[in-house]
mmCIF file of C-alpha atoms in Angstrom:
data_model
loop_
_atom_site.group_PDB
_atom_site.id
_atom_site.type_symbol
_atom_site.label_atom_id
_atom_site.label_comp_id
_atom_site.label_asym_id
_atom_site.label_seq_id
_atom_site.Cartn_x
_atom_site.Cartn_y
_atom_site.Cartn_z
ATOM 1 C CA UNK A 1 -22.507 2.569 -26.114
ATOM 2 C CA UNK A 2 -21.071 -0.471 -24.445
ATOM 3 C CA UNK A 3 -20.685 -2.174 -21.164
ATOM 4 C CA UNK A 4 -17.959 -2.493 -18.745
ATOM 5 C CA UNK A 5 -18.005 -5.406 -16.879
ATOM 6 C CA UNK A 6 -14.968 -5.520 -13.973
ATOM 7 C CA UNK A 7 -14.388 -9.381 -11.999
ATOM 8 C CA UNK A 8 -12.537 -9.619 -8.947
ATOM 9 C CA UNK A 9 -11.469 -13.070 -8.699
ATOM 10 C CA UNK A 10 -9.845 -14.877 -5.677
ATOM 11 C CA UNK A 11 -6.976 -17.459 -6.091
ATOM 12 C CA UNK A 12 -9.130 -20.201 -7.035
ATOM 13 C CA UNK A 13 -11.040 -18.437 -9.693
ATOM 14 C CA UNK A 14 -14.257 -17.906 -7.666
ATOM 15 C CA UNK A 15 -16.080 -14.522 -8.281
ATOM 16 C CA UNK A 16 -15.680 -12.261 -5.018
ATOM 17 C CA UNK A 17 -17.373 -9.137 -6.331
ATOM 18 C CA UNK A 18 -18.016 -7.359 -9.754
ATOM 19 C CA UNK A 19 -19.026 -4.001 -11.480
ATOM 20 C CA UNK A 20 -20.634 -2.736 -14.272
ATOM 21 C CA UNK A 21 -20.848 0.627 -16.054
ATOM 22 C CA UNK A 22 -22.232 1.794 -19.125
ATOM 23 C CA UNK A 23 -19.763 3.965 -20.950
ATOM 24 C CA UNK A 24 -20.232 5.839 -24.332
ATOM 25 C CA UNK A 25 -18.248 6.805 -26.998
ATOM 26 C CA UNK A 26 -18.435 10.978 -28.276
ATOM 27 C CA UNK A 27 -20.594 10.936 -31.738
ATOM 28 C CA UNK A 28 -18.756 12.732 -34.236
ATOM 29 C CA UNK A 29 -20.749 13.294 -37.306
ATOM 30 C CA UNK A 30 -19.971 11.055 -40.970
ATOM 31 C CA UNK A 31 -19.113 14.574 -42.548
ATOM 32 C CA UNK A 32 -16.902 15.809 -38.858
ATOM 33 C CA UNK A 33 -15.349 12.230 -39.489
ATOM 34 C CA UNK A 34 -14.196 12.742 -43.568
ATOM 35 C CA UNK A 35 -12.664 16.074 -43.124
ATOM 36 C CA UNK A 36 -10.782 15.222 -39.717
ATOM 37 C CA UNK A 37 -9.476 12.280 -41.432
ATOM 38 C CA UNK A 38 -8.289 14.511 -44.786
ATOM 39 C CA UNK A 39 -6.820 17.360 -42.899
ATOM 40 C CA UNK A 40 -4.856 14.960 -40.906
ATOM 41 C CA UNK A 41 -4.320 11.986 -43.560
ATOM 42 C CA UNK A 42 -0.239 12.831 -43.727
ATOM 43 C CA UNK A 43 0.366 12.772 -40.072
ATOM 44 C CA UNK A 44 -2.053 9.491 -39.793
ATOM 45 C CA UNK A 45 -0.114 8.016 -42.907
ATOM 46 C CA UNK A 46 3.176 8.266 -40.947
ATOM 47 C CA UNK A 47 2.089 7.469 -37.906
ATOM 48 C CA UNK A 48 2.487 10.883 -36.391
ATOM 49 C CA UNK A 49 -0.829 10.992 -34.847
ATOM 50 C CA UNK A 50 -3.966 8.808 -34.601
ATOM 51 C CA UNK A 51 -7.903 8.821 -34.350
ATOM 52 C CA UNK A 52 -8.390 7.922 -30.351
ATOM 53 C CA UNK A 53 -10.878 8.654 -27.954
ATOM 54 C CA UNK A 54 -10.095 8.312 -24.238
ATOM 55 C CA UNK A 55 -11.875 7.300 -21.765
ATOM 56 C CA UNK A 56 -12.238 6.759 -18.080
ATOM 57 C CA UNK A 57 -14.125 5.022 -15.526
ATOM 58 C CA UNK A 58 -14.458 4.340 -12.063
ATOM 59 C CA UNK A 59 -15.681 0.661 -11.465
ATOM 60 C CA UNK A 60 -14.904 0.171 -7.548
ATOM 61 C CA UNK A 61 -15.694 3.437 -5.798
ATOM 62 C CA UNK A 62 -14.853 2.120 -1.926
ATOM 63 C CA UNK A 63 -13.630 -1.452 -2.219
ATOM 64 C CA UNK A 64 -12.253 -3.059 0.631
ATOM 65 C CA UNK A 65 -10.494 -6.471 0.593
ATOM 66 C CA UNK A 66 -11.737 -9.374 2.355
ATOM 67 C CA UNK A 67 -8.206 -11.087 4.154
ATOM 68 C CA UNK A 68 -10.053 -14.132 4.251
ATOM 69 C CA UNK A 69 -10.755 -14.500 0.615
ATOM 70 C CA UNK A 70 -8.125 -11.942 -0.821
ATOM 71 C CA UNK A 71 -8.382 -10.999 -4.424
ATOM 72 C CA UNK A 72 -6.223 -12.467 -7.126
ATOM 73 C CA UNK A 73 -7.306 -11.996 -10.631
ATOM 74 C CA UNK A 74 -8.896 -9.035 -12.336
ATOM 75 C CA UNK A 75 -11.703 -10.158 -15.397
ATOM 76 C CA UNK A 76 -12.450 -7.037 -17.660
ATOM 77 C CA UNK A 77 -14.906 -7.902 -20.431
ATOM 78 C CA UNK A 78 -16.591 -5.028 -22.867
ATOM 79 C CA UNK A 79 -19.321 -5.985 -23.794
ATOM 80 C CA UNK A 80 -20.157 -4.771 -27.654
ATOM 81 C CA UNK A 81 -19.673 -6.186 -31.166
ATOM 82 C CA UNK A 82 -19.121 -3.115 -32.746
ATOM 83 C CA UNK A 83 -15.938 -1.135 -30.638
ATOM 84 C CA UNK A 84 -12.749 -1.656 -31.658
ATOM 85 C CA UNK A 85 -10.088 -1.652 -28.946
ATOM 86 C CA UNK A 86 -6.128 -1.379 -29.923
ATOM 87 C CA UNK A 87 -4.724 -0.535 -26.710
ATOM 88 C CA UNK A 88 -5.858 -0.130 -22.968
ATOM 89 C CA UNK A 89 -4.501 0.421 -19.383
ATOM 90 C CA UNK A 90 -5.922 -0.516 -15.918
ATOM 91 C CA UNK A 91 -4.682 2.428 -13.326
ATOM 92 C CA UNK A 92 -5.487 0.996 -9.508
ATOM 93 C CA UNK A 93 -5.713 3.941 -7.598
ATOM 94 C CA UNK A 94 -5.388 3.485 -3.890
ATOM 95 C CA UNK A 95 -6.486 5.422 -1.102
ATOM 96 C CA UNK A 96 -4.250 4.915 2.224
ATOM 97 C CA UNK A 97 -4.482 6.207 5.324
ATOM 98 C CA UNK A 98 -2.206 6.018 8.534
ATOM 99 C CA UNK A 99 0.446 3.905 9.055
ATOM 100 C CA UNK A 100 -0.081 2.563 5.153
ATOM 101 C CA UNK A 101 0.124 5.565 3.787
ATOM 102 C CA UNK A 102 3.524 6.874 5.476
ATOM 103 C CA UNK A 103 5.083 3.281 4.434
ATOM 104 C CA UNK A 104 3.385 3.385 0.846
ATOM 105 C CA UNK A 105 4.246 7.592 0.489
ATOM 106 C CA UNK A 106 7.737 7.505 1.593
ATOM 107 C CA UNK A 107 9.125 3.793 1.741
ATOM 108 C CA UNK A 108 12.926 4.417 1.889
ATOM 109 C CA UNK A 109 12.456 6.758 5.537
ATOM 110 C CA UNK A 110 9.761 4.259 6.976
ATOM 111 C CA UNK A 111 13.374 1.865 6.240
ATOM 112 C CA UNK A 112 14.981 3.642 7.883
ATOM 113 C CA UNK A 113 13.228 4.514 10.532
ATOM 114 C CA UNK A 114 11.474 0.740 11.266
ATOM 115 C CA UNK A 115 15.223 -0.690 11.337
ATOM 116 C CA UNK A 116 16.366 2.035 13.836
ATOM 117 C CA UNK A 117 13.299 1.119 16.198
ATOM 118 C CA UNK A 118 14.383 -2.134 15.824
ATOM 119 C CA UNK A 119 18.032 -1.780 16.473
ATOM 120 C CA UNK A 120 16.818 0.559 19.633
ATOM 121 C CA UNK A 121 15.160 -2.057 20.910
ATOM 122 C CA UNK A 122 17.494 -4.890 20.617
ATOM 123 C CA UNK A 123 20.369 -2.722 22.355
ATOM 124 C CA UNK A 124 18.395 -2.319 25.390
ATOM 125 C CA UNK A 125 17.160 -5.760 25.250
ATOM 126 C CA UNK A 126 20.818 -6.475 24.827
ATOM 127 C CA UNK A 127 22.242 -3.949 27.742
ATOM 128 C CA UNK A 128 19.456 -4.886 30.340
ATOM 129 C CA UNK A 129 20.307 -8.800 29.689
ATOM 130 C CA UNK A 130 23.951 -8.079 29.879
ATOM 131 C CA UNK A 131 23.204 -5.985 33.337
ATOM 132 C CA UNK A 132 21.010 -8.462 34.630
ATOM 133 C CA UNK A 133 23.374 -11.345 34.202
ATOM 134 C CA UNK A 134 26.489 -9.152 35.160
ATOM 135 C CA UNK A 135 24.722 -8.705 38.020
ATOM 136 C CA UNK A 136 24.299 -12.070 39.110
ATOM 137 C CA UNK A 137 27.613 -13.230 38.377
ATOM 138 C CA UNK A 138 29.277 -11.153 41.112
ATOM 139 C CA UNK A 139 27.195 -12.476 43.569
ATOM 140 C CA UNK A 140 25.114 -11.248 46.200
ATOM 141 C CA UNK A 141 28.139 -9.785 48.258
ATOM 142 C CA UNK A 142 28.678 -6.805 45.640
ATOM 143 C CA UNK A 143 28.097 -3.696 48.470
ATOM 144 C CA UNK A 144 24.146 -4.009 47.954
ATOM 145 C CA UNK A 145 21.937 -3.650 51.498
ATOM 146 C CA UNK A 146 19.128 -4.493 52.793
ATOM 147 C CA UNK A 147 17.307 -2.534 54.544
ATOM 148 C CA UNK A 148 14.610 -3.678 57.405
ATOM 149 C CA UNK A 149 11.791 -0.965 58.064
ATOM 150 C CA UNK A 150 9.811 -1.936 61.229
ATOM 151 C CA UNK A 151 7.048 0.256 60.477
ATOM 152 C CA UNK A 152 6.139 -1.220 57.545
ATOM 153 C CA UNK A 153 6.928 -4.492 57.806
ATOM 154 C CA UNK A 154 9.152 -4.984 53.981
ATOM 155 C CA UNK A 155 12.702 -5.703 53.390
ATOM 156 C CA UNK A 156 14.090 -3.179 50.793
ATOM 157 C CA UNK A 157 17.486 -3.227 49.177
ATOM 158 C CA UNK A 158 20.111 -0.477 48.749
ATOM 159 C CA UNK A 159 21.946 -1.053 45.335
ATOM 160 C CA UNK A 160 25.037 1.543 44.660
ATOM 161 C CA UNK A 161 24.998 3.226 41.763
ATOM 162 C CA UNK A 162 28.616 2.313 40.600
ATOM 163 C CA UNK A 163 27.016 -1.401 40.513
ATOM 164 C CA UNK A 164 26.277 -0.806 36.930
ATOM 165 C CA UNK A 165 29.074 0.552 35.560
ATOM 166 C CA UNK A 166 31.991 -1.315 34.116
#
């Protein structure tokens, strides 16, 4: 048995939140242990196959990062004299939802589609501005009225609808 100690640093080095677990390996008998280890022996010899036991843990259940103090270094420490570690991997699994998840799922069409919102938008940015100052440049003899109703006391104008058009 041996402990799992996880360290979530920030950028200066300062702990911002840890995790522990107790994690244990399968007991396999001294007698289990001699005749795995002759039955196999040519295929360990040649590197065909080794002795390995997996194992997995879950050290942050529902961790959610702090944008003031974001996280920037990961300590893992096992704690035991007596295991023997040749290789290891650290899988991050993250759960998204919303907006994350579409851009994390399927990045190339939320490309797509973020630069064609943004290309919508700066053509009719572009069009109105171009109206607008079309607009003023002809002046304000261009066959617009204005129109005086007495009930209601406003002025109103009367554009034409060829004004727009080129």
């Amino acid at each position: 048995m041996f402990l799992t100690v996880a360290k979530l640093q920030d950028i200066e080095g300062n702990i911002v939140t840890s995790a522990s677990k107790l994690l244990m390996l399968r007991y396999r008998s001294y007698l289990l242990e001699i005749m795995n280890t002759l039955i196999y022996s040519p295929w360990l010899v040649f590197g065909f196959q080794e002795q390995l036991q997996r194992l997995r843990s879950t050290l942050f259940e529902r961790y959610v990062q702090d944008p003031h103090v974001p996280t920037g270094y990961i300590n893992i420490e096992l704690q035991n004299n007596q295991v023997q570690i040749y290789s290891g991997r650290l899988e991050i699994i993250v759960h998204l939802a919303g907006l994350r998840h579409l851009i994390y799922s399927w990045p190339i069409v939320s490309a797509l589609f973020g630069v064609a919102w943004n290309f919508l938008f700066l053509s009719l940015f572009l069009l109105l501005t171009w109206c607008s100052c079309r607009s003023r440049s002809r002046g304000e003899d261009d066959g617009e009225e204005e129109l005086f109703s007495p009930d209601r006391g406003q002025h109103r104008r009367v554009v034409p609808c060829d004004a727009f058009l080129p």
